[in-house]
Tab-separated table of C-alpha atoms in Angstrom:
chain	number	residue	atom	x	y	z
A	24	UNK	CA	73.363	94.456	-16.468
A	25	UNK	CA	74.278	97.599	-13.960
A	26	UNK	CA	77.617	97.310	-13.136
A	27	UNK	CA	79.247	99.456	-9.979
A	28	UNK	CA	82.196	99.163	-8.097
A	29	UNK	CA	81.695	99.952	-4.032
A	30	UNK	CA	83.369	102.135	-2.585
A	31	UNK	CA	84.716	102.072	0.647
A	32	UNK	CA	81.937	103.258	3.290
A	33	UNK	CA	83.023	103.541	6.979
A	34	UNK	CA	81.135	101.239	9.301
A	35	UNK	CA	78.002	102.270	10.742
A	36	UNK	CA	75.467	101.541	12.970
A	37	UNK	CA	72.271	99.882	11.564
A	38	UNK	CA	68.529	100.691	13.205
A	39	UNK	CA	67.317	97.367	14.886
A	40	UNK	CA	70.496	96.083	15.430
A	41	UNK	CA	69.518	92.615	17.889
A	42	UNK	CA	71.968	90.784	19.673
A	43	UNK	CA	72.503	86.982	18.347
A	44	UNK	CA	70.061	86.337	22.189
A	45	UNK	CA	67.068	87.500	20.409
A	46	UNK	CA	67.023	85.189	17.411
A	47	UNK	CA	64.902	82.133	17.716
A	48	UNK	CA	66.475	78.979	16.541
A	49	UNK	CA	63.761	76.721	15.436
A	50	UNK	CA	63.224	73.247	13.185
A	51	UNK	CA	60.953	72.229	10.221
A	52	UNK	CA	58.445	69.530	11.141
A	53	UNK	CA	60.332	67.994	8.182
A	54	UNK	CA	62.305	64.967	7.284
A	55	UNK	CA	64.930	65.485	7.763
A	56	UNK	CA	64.642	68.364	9.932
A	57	UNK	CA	65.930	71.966	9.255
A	58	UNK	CA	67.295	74.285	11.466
A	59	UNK	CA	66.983	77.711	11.282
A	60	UNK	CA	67.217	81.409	12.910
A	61	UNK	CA	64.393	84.268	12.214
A	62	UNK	CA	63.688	87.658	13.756
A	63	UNK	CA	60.752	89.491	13.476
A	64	UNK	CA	60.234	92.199	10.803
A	65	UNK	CA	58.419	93.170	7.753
A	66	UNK	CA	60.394	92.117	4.348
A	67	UNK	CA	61.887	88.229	5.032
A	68	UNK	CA	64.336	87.381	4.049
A	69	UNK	CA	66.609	83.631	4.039
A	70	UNK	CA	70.219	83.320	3.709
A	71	UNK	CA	71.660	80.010	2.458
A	72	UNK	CA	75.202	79.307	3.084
A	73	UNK	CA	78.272	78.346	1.154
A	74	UNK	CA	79.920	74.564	1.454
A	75	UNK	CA	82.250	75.458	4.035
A	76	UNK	CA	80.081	77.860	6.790
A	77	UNK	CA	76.466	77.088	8.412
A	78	UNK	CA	73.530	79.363	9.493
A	79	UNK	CA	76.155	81.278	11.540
A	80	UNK	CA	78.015	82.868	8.708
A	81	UNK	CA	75.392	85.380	8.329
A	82	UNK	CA	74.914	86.575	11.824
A	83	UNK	CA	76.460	89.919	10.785
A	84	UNK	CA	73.119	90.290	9.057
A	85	UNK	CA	71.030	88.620	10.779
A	86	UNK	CA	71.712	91.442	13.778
A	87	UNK	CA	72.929	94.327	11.944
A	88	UNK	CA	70.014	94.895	8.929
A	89	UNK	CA	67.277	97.099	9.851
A	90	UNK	CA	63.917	96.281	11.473
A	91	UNK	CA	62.386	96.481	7.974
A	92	UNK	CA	64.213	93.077	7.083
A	93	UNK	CA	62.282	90.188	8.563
A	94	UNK	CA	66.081	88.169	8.050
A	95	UNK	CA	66.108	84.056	8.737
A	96	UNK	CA	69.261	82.234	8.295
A	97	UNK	CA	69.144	78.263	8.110
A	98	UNK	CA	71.441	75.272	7.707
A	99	UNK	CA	71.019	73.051	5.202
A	100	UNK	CA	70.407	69.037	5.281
A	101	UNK	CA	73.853	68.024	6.806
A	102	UNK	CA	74.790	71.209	8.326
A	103	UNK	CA	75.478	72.272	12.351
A	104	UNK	CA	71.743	71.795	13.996
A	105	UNK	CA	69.787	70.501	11.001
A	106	UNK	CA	69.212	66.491	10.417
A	107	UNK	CA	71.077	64.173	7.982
A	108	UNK	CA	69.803	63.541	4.502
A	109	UNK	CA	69.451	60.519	2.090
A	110	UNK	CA	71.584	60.652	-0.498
A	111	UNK	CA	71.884	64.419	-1.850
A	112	UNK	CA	70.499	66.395	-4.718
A	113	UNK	CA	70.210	70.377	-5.869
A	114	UNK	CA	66.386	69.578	-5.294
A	115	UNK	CA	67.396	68.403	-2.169
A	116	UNK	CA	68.711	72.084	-0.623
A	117	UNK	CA	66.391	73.364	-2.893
A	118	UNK	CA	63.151	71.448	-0.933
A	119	UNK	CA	65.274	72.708	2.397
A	120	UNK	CA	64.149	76.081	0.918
A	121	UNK	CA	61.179	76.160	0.595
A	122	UNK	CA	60.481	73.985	3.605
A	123	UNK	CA	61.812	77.219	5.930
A	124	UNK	CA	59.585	79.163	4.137
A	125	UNK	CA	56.711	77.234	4.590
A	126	UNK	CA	57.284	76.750	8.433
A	127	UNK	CA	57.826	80.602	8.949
A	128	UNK	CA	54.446	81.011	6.815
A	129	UNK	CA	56.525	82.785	3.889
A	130	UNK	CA	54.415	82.846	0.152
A	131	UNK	CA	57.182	84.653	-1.518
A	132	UNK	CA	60.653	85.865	-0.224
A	133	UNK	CA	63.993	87.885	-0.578
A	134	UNK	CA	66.774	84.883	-1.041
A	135	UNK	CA	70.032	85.850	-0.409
A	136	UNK	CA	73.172	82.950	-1.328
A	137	UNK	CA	76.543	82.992	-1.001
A	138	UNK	CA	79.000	80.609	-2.845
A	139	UNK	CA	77.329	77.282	-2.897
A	140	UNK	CA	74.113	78.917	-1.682
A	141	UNK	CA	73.878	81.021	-4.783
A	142	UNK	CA	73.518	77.576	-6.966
A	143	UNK	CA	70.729	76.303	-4.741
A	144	UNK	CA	69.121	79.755	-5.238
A	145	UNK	CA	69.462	79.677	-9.021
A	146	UNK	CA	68.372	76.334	-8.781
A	147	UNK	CA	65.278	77.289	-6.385
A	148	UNK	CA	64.367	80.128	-9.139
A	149	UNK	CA	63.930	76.698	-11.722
A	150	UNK	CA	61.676	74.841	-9.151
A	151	UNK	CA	59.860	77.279	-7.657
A	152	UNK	CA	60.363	80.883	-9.516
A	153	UNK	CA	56.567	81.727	-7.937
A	154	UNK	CA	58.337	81.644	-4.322
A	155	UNK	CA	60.852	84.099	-5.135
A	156	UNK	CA	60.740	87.850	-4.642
A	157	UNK	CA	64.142	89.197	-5.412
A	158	UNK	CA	67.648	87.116	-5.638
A	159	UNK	CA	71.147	88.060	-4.263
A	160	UNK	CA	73.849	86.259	-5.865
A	161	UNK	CA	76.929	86.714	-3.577
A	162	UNK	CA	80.770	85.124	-4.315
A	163	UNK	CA	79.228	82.324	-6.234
A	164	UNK	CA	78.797	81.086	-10.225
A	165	UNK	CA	76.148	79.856	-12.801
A	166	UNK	CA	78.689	76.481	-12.687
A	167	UNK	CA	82.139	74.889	-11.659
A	168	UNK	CA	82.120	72.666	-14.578
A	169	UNK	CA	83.147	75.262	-16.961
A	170	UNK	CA	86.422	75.621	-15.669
A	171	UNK	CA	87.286	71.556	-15.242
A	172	UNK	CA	86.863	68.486	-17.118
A	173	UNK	CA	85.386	65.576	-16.031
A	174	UNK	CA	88.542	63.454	-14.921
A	175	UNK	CA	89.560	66.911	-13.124
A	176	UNK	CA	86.402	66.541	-10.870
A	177	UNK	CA	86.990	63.316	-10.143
A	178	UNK	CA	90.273	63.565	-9.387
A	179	UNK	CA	89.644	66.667	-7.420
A	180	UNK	CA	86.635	65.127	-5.648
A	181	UNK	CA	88.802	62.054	-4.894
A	182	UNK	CA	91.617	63.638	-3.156
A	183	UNK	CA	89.278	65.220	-0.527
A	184	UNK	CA	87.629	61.663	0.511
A	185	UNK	CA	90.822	59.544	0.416
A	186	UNK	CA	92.676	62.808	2.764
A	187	UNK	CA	89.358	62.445	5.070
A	188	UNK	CA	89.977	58.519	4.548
A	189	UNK	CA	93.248	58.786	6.232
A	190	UNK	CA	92.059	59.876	9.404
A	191	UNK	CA	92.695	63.879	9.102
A	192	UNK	CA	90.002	65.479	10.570
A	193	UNK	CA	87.556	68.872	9.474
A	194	UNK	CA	89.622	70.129	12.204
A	195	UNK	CA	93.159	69.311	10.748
A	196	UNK	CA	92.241	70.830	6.772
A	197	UNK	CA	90.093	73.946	8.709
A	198	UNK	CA	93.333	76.121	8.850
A	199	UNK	CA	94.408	74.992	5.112
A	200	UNK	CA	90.482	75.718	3.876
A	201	UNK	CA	90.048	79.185	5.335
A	202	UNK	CA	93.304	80.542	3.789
A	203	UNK	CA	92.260	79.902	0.349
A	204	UNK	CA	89.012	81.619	1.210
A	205	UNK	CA	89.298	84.433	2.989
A	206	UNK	CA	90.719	88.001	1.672
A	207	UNK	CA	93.906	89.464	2.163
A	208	UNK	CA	92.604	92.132	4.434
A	209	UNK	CA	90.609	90.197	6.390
A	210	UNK	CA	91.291	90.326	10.352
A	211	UNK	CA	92.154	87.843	12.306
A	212	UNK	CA	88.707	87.322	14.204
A	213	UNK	CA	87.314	86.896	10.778
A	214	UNK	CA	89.993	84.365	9.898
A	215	UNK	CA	89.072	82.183	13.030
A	216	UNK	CA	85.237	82.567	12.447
A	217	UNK	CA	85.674	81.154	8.845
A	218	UNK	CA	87.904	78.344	10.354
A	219	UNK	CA	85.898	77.383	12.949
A	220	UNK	CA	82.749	76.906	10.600
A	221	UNK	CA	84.942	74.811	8.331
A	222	UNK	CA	85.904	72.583	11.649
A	223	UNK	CA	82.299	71.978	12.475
A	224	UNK	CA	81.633	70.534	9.332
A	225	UNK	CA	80.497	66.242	9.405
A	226	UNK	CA	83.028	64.933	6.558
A	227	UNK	CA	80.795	63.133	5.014
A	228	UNK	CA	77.929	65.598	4.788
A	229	UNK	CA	81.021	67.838	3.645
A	230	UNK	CA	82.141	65.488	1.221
A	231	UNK	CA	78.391	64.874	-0.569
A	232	UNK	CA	77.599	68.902	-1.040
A	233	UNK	CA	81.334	69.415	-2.282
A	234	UNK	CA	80.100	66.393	-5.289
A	235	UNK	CA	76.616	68.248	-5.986
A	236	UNK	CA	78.357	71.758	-6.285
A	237	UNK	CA	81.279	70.383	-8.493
A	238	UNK	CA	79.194	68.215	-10.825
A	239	UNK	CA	76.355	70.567	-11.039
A	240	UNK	CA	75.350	70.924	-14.249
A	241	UNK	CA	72.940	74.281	-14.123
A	242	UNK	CA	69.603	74.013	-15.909
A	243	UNK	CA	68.119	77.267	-15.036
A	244	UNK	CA	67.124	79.488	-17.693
A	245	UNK	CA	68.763	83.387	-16.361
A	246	UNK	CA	67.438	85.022	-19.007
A	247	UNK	CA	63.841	83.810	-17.917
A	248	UNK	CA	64.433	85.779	-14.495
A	249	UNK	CA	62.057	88.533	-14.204
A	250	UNK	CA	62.557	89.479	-10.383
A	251	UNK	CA	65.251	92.272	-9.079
A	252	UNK	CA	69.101	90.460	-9.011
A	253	UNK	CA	72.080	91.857	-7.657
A	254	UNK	CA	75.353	89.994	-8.003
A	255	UNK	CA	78.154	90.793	-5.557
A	256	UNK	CA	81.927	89.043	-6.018
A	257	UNK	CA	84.830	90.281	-4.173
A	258	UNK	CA	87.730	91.749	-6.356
A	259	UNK	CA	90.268	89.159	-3.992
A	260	UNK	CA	88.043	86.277	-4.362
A	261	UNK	CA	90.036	83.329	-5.841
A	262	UNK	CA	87.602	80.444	-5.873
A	263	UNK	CA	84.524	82.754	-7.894
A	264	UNK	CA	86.524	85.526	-9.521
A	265	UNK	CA	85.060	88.389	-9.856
A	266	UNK	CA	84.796	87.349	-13.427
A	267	UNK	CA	82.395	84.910	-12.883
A	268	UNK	CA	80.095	86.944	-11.244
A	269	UNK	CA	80.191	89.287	-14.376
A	270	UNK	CA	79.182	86.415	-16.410
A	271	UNK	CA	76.698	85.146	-13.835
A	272	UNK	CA	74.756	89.275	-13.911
A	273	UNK	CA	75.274	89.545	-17.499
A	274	UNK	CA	73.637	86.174	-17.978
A	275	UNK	CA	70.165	87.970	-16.120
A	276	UNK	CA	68.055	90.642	-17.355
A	277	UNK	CA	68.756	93.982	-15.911
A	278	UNK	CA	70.822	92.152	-12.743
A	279	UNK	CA	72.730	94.922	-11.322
A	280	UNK	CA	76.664	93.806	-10.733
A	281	UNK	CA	78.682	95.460	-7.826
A	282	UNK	CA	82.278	94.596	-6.236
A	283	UNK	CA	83.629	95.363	-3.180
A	284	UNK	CA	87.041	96.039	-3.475
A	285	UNK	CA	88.586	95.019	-0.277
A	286	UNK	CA	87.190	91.879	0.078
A	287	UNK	CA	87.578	87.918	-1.080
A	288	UNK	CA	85.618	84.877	-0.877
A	289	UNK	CA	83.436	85.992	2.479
A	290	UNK	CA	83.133	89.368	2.145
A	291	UNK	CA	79.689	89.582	4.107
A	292	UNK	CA	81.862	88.892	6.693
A	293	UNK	CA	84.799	90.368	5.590
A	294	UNK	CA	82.840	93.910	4.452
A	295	UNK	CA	79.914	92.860	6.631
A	296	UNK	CA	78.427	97.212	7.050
A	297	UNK	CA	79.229	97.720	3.382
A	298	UNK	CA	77.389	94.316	2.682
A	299	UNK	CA	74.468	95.165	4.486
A	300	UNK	CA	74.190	98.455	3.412
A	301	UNK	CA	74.446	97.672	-0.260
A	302	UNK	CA	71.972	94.806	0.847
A	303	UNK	CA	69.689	97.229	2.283
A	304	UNK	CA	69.758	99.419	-0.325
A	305	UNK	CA	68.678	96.656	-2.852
A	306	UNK	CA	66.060	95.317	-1.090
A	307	UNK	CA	64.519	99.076	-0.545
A	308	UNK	CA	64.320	99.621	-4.123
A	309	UNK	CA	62.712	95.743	-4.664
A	310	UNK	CA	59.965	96.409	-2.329
């Protein structure tokens, strides 16, 4: 494992930067349906999102990475535009996947997850390591269940659907939810953008992801990973420490480990041009 801490890199301004007008928004001929945004280019590359954001939480990189990146960005079964799923599984997101890769005509891709989206990715690496050109790991955790019993996810699990039960809304906890996730240097546009993605949640789609993350139990061999890795935590990230995501890179053959040191839970929104550019730079040397 390659371990760096980032330093602090003014902003800059990326070649091929695309307004949000020029992505496409399109659907899987799937059931259920998946939504998702592409632009053109030549490396693709699919973002999956945490359990509280949607296909819009990477729209600093879906606009700002360079024409080389062929980025796509989609919403899982549940989420914003895409359709409603039976029941829910890890395979389930996983088969989401793969199912935007297939519909864009994608053999093997760059995956990039954040949070909850760097379990399905792990996951995806199990299923389907064939589809998989290089992984990056961002804010997220080989598993929850190492840091709470049983009884603790149930009880934790619980409290969310009887405080939904009551009545309170997405809308009412959105405030609440986007303090404990964003960092203390965040602005306040970033603050709102986090918020609002936590108030467009459904509650119950909310509530079934928040049980497959918590009670995940990860069955991926790391050390069978044999594709570039690079593992990014923010050093004020409270829910995946940058701890865990030194356990997570040291847990994959030659993963290279990096923290940004301004940033907490959504730093590639929070640190979105020193994201991309330490994004960019990884995928240059994957090629």
């Amino acid at each position: 494992m390659t371990m760096t801490t980032a330093p602090a890199v003014k902003p800059r301004m990326l070649s091929g930067v695309l307004s949000m007008s020029t992505h496409v928004f399109e659907r899987t001929p799937t059931r259920p349906s998946i939504a998702y945004d592409h632009r053109d280019g030549d490396e693709a590359i699919l973002f999956v999102h945490g359990l509280g954001a949607d296909r819009r939480t990477w729209r600093r990189q879906m606009a700002g990475l360079s024409s080389a990146c062929r980025p796509c960005a989609l919403d899982l079964r549940g989420y914003l535009d895409s359709e409603d799923g039976i029941g829910l599984t890890m395979d389930d997101f996983v088969t989401d996947v793969l199912a935007v890769m297939d519909a864009l005509g994608v053999e093997r891709a760059h995956l990039a997850g954040q949070s909850m989206g760097g379990l399905v990715l792990q996951h995806l690496w199990m299923r389907a390591p064939e589809r998989v050109r290089s992984l990056t790991l961002v804010t997220t955790t080989r598993s929850l269940r190492a840091s709470m019993t049983d009884q603790q996810l149930d009880d934790f699990i619980s409290s969310r659907r009887d405080l939904l039960a009551t009545g309170i809304s997405m809308a009412d906890l959105a405030r609440t939810m986007a303090a404990a996730v964003v960092g203390p240097e965040a602005g306040d546009d970033i603050f709102a953008e986090v918020r609002d993605g936590f108030a467009a949640l459904r509650p119950q789609s909310y509530l079934a992801a928040m049980e497959v993350v918590t009670r995940y139990c990860p069955i991926a061999d790391l050390g069978s990973i044999d594709v570039p890795v690079l593992v990014v935590s923010g050093r004020h990230d409270l829910l995946t420490p940058p701890a865990a995501g030194k356990a997570l890179a040291a847990a994959i053959p030659d993963a290279r480990y990096v923290e940004l040191p301004d940033a907490g839970h959504m730093l590639h929104l929070e640190r979105a041009s020193a994201f991309n550019r330490l994004l960019e730079d990884f995928l240059e040397g994957s090629a």
